[in-house]
mmCIF file of C-alpha atoms in Angstrom:
data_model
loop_
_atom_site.group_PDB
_atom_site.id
_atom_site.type_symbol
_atom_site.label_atom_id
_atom_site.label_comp_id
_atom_site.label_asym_id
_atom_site.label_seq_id
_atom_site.Cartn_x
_atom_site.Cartn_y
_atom_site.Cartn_z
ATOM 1 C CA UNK A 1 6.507 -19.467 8.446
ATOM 2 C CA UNK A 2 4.029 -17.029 9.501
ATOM 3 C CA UNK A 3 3.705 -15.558 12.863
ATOM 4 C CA UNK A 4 0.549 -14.705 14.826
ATOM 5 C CA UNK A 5 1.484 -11.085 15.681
ATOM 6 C CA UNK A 6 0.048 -7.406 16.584
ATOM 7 C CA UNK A 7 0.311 -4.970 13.598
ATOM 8 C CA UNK A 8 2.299 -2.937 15.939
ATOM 9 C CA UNK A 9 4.581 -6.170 16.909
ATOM 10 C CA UNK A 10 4.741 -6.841 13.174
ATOM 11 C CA UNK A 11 5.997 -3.166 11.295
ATOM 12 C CA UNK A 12 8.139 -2.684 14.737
ATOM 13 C CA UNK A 13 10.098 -6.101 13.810
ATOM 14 C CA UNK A 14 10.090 -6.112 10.377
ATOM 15 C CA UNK A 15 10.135 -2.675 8.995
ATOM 16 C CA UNK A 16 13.207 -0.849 9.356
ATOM 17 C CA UNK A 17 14.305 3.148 8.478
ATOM 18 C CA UNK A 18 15.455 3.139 4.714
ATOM 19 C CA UNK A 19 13.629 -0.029 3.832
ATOM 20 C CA UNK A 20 12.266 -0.332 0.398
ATOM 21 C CA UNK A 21 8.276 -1.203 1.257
ATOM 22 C CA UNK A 22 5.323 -2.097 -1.362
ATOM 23 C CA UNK A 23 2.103 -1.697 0.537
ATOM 24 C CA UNK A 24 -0.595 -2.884 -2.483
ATOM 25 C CA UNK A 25 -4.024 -3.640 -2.815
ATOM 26 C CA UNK A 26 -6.223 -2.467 -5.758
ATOM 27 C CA UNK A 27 -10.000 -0.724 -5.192
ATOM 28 C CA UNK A 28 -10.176 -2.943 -1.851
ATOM 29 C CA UNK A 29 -8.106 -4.202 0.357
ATOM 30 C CA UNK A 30 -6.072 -1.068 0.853
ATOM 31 C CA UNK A 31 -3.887 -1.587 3.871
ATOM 32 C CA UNK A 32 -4.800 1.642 5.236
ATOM 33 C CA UNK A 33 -3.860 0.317 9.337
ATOM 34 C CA UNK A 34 -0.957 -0.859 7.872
ATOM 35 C CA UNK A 35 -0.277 2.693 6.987
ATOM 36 C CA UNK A 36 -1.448 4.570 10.476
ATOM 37 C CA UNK A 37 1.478 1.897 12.297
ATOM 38 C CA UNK A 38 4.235 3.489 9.977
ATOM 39 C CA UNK A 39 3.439 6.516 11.048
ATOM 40 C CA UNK A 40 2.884 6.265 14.583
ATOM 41 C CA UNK A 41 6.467 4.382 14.955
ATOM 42 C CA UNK A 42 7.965 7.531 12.903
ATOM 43 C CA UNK A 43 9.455 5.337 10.027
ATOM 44 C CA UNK A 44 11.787 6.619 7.977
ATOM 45 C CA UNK A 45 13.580 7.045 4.784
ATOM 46 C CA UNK A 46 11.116 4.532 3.116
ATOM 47 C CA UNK A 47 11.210 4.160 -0.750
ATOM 48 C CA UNK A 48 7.642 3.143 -1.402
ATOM 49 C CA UNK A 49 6.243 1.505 -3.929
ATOM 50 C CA UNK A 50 2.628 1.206 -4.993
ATOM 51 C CA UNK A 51 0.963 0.763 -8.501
ATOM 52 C CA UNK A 52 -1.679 3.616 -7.179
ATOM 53 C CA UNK A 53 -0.538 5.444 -4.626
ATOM 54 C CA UNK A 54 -3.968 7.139 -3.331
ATOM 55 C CA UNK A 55 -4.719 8.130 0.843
ATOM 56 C CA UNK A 56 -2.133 5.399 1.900
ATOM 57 C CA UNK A 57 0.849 7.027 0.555
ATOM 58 C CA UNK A 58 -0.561 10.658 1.006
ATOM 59 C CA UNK A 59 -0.227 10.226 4.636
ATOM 60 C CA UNK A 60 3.295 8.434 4.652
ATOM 61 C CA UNK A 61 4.764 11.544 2.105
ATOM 62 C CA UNK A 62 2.684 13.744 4.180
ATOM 63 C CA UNK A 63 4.098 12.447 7.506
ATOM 64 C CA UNK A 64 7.529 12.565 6.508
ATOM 65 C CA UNK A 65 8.081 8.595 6.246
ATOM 66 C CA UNK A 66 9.120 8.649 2.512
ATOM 67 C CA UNK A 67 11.985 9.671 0.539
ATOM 68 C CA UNK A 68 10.872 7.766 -2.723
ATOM 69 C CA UNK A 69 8.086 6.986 -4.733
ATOM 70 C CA UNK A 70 7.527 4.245 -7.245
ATOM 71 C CA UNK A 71 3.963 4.170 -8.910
ATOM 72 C CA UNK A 72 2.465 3.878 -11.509
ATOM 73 C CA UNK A 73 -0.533 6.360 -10.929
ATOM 74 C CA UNK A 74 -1.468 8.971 -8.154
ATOM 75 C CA UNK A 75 -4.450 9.848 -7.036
ATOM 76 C CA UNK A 76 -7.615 10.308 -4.516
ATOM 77 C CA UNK A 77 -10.076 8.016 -6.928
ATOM 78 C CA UNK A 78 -12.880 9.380 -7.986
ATOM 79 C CA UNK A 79 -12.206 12.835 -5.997
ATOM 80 C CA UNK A 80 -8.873 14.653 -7.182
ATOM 81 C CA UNK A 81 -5.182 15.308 -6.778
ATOM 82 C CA UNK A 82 -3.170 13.440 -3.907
ATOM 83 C CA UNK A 83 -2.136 16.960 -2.136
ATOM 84 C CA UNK A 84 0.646 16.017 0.247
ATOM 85 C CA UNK A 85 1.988 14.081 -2.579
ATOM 86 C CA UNK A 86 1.795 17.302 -4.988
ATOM 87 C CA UNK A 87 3.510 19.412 -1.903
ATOM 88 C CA UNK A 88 6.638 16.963 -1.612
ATOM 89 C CA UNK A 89 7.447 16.703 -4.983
ATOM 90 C CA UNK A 90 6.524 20.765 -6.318
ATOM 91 C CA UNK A 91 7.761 22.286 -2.612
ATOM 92 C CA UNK A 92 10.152 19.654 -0.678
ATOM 93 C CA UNK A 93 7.312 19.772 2.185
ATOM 94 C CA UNK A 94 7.898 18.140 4.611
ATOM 95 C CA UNK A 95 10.802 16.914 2.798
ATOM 96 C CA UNK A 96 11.910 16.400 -0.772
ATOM 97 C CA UNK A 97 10.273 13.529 -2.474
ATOM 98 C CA UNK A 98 12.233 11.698 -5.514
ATOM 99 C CA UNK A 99 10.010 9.897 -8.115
ATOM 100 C CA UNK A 100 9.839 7.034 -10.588
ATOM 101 C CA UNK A 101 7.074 6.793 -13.012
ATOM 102 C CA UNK A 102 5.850 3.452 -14.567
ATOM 103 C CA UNK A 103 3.110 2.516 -16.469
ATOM 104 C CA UNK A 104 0.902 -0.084 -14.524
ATOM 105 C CA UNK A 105 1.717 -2.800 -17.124
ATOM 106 C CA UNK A 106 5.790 -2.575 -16.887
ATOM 107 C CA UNK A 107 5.512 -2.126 -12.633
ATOM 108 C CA UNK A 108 3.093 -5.255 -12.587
ATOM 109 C CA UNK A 109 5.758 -6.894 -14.812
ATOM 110 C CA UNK A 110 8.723 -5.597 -12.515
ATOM 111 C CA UNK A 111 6.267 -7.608 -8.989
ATOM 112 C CA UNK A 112 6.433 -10.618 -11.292
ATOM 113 C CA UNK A 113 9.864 -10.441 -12.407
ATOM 114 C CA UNK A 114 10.834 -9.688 -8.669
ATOM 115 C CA UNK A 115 8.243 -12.737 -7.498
ATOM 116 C CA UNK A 116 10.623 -15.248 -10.507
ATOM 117 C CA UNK A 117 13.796 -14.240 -8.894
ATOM 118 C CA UNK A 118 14.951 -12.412 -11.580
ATOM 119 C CA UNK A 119 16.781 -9.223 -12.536
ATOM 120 C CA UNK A 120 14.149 -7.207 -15.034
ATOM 121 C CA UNK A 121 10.805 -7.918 -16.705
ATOM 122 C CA UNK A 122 10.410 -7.404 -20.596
ATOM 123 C CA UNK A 123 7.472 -6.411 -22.102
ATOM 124 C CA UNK A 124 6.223 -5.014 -25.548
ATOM 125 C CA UNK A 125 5.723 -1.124 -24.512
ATOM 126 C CA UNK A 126 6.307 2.044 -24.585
ATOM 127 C CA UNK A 127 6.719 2.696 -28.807
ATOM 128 C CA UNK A 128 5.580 6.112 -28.987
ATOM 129 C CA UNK A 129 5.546 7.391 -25.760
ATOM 130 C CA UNK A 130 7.869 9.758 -23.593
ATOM 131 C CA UNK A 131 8.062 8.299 -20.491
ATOM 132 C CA UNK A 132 11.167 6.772 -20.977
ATOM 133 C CA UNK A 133 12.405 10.351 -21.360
ATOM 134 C CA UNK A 134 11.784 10.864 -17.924
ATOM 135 C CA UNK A 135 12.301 7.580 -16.313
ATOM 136 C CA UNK A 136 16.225 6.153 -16.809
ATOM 137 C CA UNK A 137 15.024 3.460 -15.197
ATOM 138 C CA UNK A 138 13.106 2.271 -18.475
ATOM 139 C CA UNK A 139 15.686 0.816 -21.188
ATOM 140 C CA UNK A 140 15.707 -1.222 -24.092
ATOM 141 C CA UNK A 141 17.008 -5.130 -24.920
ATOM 142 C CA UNK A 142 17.124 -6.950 -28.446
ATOM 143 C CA UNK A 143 15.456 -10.310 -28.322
ATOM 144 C CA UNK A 144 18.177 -12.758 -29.148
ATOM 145 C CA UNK A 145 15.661 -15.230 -30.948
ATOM 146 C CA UNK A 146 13.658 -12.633 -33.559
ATOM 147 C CA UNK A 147 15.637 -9.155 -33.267
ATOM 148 C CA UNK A 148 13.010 -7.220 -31.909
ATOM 149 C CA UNK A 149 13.659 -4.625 -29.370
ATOM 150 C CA UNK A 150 11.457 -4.805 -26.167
ATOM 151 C CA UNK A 151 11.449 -2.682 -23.379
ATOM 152 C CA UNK A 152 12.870 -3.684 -20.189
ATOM 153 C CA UNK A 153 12.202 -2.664 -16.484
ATOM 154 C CA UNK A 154 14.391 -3.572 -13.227
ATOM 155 C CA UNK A 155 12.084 -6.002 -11.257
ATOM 156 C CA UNK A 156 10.704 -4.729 -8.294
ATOM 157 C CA UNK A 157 11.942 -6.956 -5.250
ATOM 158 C CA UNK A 158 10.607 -4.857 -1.524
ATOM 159 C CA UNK A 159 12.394 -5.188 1.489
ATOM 160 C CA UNK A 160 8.836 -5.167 3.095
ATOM 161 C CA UNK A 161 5.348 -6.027 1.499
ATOM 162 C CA UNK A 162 2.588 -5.530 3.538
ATOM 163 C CA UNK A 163 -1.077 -7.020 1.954
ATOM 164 C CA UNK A 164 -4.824 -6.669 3.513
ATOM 165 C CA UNK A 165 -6.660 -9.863 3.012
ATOM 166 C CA UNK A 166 -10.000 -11.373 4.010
ATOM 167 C CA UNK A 167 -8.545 -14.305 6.109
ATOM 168 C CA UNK A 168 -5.769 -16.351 7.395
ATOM 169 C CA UNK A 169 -6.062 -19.504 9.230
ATOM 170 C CA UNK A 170 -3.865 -20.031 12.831
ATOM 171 C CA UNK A 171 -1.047 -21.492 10.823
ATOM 172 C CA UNK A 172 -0.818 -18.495 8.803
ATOM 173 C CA UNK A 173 -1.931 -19.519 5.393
ATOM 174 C CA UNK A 174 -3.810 -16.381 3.933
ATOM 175 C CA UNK A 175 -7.092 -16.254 1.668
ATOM 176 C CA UNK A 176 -8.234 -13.382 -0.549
ATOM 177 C CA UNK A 177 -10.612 -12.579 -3.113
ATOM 178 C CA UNK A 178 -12.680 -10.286 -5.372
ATOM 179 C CA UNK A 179 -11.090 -7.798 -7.263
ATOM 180 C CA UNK A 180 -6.998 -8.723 -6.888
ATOM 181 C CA UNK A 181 -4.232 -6.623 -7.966
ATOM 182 C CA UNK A 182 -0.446 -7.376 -7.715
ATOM 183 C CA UNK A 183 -0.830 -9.128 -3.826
ATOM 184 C CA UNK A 184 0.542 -12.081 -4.614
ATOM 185 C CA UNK A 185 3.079 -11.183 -6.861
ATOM 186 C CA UNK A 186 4.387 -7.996 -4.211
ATOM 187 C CA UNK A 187 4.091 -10.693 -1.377
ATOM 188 C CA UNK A 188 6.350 -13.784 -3.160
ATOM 189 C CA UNK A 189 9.112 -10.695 -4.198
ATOM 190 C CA UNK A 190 9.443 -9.205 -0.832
ATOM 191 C CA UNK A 191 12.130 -10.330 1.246
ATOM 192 C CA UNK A 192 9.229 -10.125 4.500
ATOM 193 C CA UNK A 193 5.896 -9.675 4.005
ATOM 194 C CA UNK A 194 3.342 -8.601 6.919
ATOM 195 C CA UNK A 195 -0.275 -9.513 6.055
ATOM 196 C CA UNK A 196 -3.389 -7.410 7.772
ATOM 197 C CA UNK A 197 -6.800 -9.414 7.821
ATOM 198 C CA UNK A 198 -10.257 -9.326 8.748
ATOM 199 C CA UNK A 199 -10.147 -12.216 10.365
ATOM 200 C CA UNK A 200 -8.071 -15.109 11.917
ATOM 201 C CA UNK A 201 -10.240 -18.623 11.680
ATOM 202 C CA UNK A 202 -9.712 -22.197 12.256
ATOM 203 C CA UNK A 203 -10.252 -23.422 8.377
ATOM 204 C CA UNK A 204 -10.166 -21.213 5.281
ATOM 205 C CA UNK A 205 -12.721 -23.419 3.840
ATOM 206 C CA UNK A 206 -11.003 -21.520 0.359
ATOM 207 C CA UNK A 207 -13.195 -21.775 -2.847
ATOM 208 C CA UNK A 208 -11.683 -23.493 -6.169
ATOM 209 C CA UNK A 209 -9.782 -20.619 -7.964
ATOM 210 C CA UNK A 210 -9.423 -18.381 -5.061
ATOM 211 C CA UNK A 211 -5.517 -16.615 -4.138
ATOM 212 C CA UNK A 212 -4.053 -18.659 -1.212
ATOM 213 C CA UNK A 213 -1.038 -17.452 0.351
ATOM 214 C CA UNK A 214 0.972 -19.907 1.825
ATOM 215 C CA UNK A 215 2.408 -19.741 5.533
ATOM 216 C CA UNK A 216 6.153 -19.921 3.936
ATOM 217 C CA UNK A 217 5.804 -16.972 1.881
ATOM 218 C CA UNK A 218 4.675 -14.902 5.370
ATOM 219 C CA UNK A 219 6.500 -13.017 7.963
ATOM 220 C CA UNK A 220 3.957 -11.948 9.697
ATOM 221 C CA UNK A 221 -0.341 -12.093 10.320
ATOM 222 C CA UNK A 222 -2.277 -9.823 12.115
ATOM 223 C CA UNK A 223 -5.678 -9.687 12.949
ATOM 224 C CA UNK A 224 -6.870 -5.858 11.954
ATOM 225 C CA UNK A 225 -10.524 -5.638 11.550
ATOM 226 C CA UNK A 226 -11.585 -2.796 9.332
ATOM 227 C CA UNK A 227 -8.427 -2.568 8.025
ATOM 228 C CA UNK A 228 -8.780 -1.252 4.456
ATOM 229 C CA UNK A 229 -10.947 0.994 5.493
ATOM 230 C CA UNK A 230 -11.711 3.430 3.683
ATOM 231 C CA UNK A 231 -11.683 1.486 0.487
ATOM 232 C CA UNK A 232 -13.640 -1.768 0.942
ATOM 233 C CA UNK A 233 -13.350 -5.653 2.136
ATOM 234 C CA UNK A 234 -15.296 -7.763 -0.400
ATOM 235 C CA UNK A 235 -17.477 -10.049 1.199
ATOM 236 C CA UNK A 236 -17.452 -7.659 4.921
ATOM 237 C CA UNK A 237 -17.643 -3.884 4.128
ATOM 238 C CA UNK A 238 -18.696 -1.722 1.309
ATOM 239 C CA UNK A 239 -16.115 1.402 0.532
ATOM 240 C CA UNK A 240 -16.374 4.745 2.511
ATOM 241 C CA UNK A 241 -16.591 7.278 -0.377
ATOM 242 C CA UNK A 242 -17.611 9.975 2.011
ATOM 243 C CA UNK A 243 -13.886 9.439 3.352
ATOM 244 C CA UNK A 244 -12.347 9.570 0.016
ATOM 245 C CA UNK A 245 -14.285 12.926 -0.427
ATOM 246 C CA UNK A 246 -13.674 14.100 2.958
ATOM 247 C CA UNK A 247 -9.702 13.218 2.254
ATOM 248 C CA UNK A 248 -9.538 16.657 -0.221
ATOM 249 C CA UNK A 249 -10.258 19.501 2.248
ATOM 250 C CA UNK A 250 -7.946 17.610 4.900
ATOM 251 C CA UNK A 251 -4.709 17.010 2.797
ATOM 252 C CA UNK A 252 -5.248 20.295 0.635
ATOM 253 C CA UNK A 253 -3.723 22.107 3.772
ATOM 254 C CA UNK A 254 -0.569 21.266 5.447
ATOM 255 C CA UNK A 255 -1.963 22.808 8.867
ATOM 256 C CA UNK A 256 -5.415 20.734 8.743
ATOM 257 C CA UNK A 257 -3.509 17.663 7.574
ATOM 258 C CA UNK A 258 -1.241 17.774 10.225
ATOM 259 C CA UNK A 259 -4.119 18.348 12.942
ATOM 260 C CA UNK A 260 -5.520 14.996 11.310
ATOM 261 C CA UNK A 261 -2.919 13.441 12.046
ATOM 262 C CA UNK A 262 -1.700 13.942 15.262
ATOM 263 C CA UNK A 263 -5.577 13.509 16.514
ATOM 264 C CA UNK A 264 -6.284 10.373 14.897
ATOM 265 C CA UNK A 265 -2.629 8.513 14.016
ATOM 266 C CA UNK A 266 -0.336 9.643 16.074
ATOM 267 C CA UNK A 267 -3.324 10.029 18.801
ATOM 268 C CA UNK A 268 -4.439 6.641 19.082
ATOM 269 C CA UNK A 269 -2.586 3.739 20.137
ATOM 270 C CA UNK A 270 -4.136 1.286 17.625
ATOM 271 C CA UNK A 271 -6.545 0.884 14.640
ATOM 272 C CA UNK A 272 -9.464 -0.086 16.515
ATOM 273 C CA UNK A 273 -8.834 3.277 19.154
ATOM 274 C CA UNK A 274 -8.381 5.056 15.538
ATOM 275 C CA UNK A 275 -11.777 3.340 14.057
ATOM 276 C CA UNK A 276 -13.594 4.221 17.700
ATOM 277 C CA UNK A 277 -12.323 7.672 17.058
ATOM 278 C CA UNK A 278 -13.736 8.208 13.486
ATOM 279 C CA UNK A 279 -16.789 6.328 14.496
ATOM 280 C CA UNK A 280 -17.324 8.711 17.338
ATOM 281 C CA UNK A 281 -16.403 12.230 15.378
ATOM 282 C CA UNK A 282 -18.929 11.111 12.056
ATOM 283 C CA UNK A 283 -21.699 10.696 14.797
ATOM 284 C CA UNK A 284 -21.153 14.167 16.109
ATOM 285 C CA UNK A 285 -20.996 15.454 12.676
ATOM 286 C CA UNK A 286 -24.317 13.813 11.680
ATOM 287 C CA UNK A 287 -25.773 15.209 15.301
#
């Protein structure tokens, strides 16, 4: 059952140094405070997984949280290279970074063989290319009914999954919609899952067909406003592409990127002090 906590409450009790965590969201509801709470309580030794890592997992490499990577692509979308992600893995700064390359279809497969309680996922892939070259990870099986040979991936089962949604209600039964990615699936294979919203409320009032995740399958709901931000919440706020594109100059130097982030993570005590902050530095800017 979920409890009504603080996001700093939340990662402080249920994310610990060397866990295995999936943070996941695709084109909105990026949990980007999520991210900033990592940081500020200097986590370590993570293995994180993400189908696109983008400015989420730029800051945790480039903050020294991770040790690990599992993705399936890497990226600032629509902009360029993920910088602090290029430094780790070509320079070990600020610490080596191991990697494991999927494709998106086998690492969707591996949240929904992890979400079935099983070992590895099996899918038709792979014939032709060379990532299995590269990835050990990625074998082979022989399917005992018609003899063909399918590729096989380890399922992916987090110690921690932490989701952005649009609501929960006070019993901790979440609600999202729009565009969904692997949220459900990363939630029901984690072992604890933390869930960021917009908003707490007294009824969901959910429409037919929408993703409702139930209380049981929750450690933890806190009430972030903004929290995506800078990708967007459908149905609240549109995405911040100036961000995205003011991301580049930022991470493309270890100096600047540090500077960031001791001014606006490690300097503020919460996400709304951080969103105050930005708010307050654009206006200058456009003065």
């Amino acid at each position: 059952m979920a409890d009504l906590l603080s996001l700093s409450e939340a990662v402080q009790r249920f994310v610990h140094d060397g866990d295995t965590v999936a943070l996941e969201g695709f084109t909105h509801l990026i949990p980007t405070a999520a991210s900033h709470e990592l940081i500020r309580q200097n986590k370590r030794d993570l293995t994180l997984v993400r189908m696109t890592p983008d400015l989420v997992y730029d800051l945790l490499i480039g903050a020294g949280c991770a040790k690990k990577l599992i993705f399936s692509w890497g990226g600032n979308p629509g902009v360029g290279s993920l910088h602090r992600l290029r430094d780790a893995v070509e320079k070990g700064w600020p610490q080596p970074l191991e990697i494991e390359e999927h494709s998106h279809a086998d690492l969707a497969n591996a949240y929904v063989a992890g979400a079935s309680g099983l070992p590895f996922a099996v899918l038709r892939a792979y014939a032709g290319s060379d990532l299995p070259t590269v990835n050990p990870m990625l074998k082979s099986v022989t399917c005992p009914f018609t003899g063909e040979v399918l590729a096989a991936v380890p399922s992916v089962r987090p110690d921690v999954t932490v989701i952005h949604a649009q609501k929960a209600d006070r019993k901790g039964n979440v609600l999202l919609w729009g565009i969904l990615g692997v949220q459900k699936e990363a939630a029901l294979a984690a072992k604890r899952c933390i869930v960021t919203v917009e908003e707490v409320v007294d009824d969901l009032n959910a429409p037919m067909n929408a993703c409702v995740l139930p209380t049981w399958a929750i450690s933890a709901v806190c009430e972030v406003p903004g929290g995506a931000h800078p990708s967007y919440a459908h149905g609240y706020y549109e995405r911040d592409n100036r961000f995205y594109q003011a991301w580049d100059p930022i991470a493309r130097d270890r100096d600047s990127f540090n500077a960031w982030v001791d001014e606006y993570v490690r300097g503020t005590r919460d996400y709304a002090e951080f969103r105050h902050k930005l708010a307050h530095a654009n206006a200058g800017e456009a003065n």
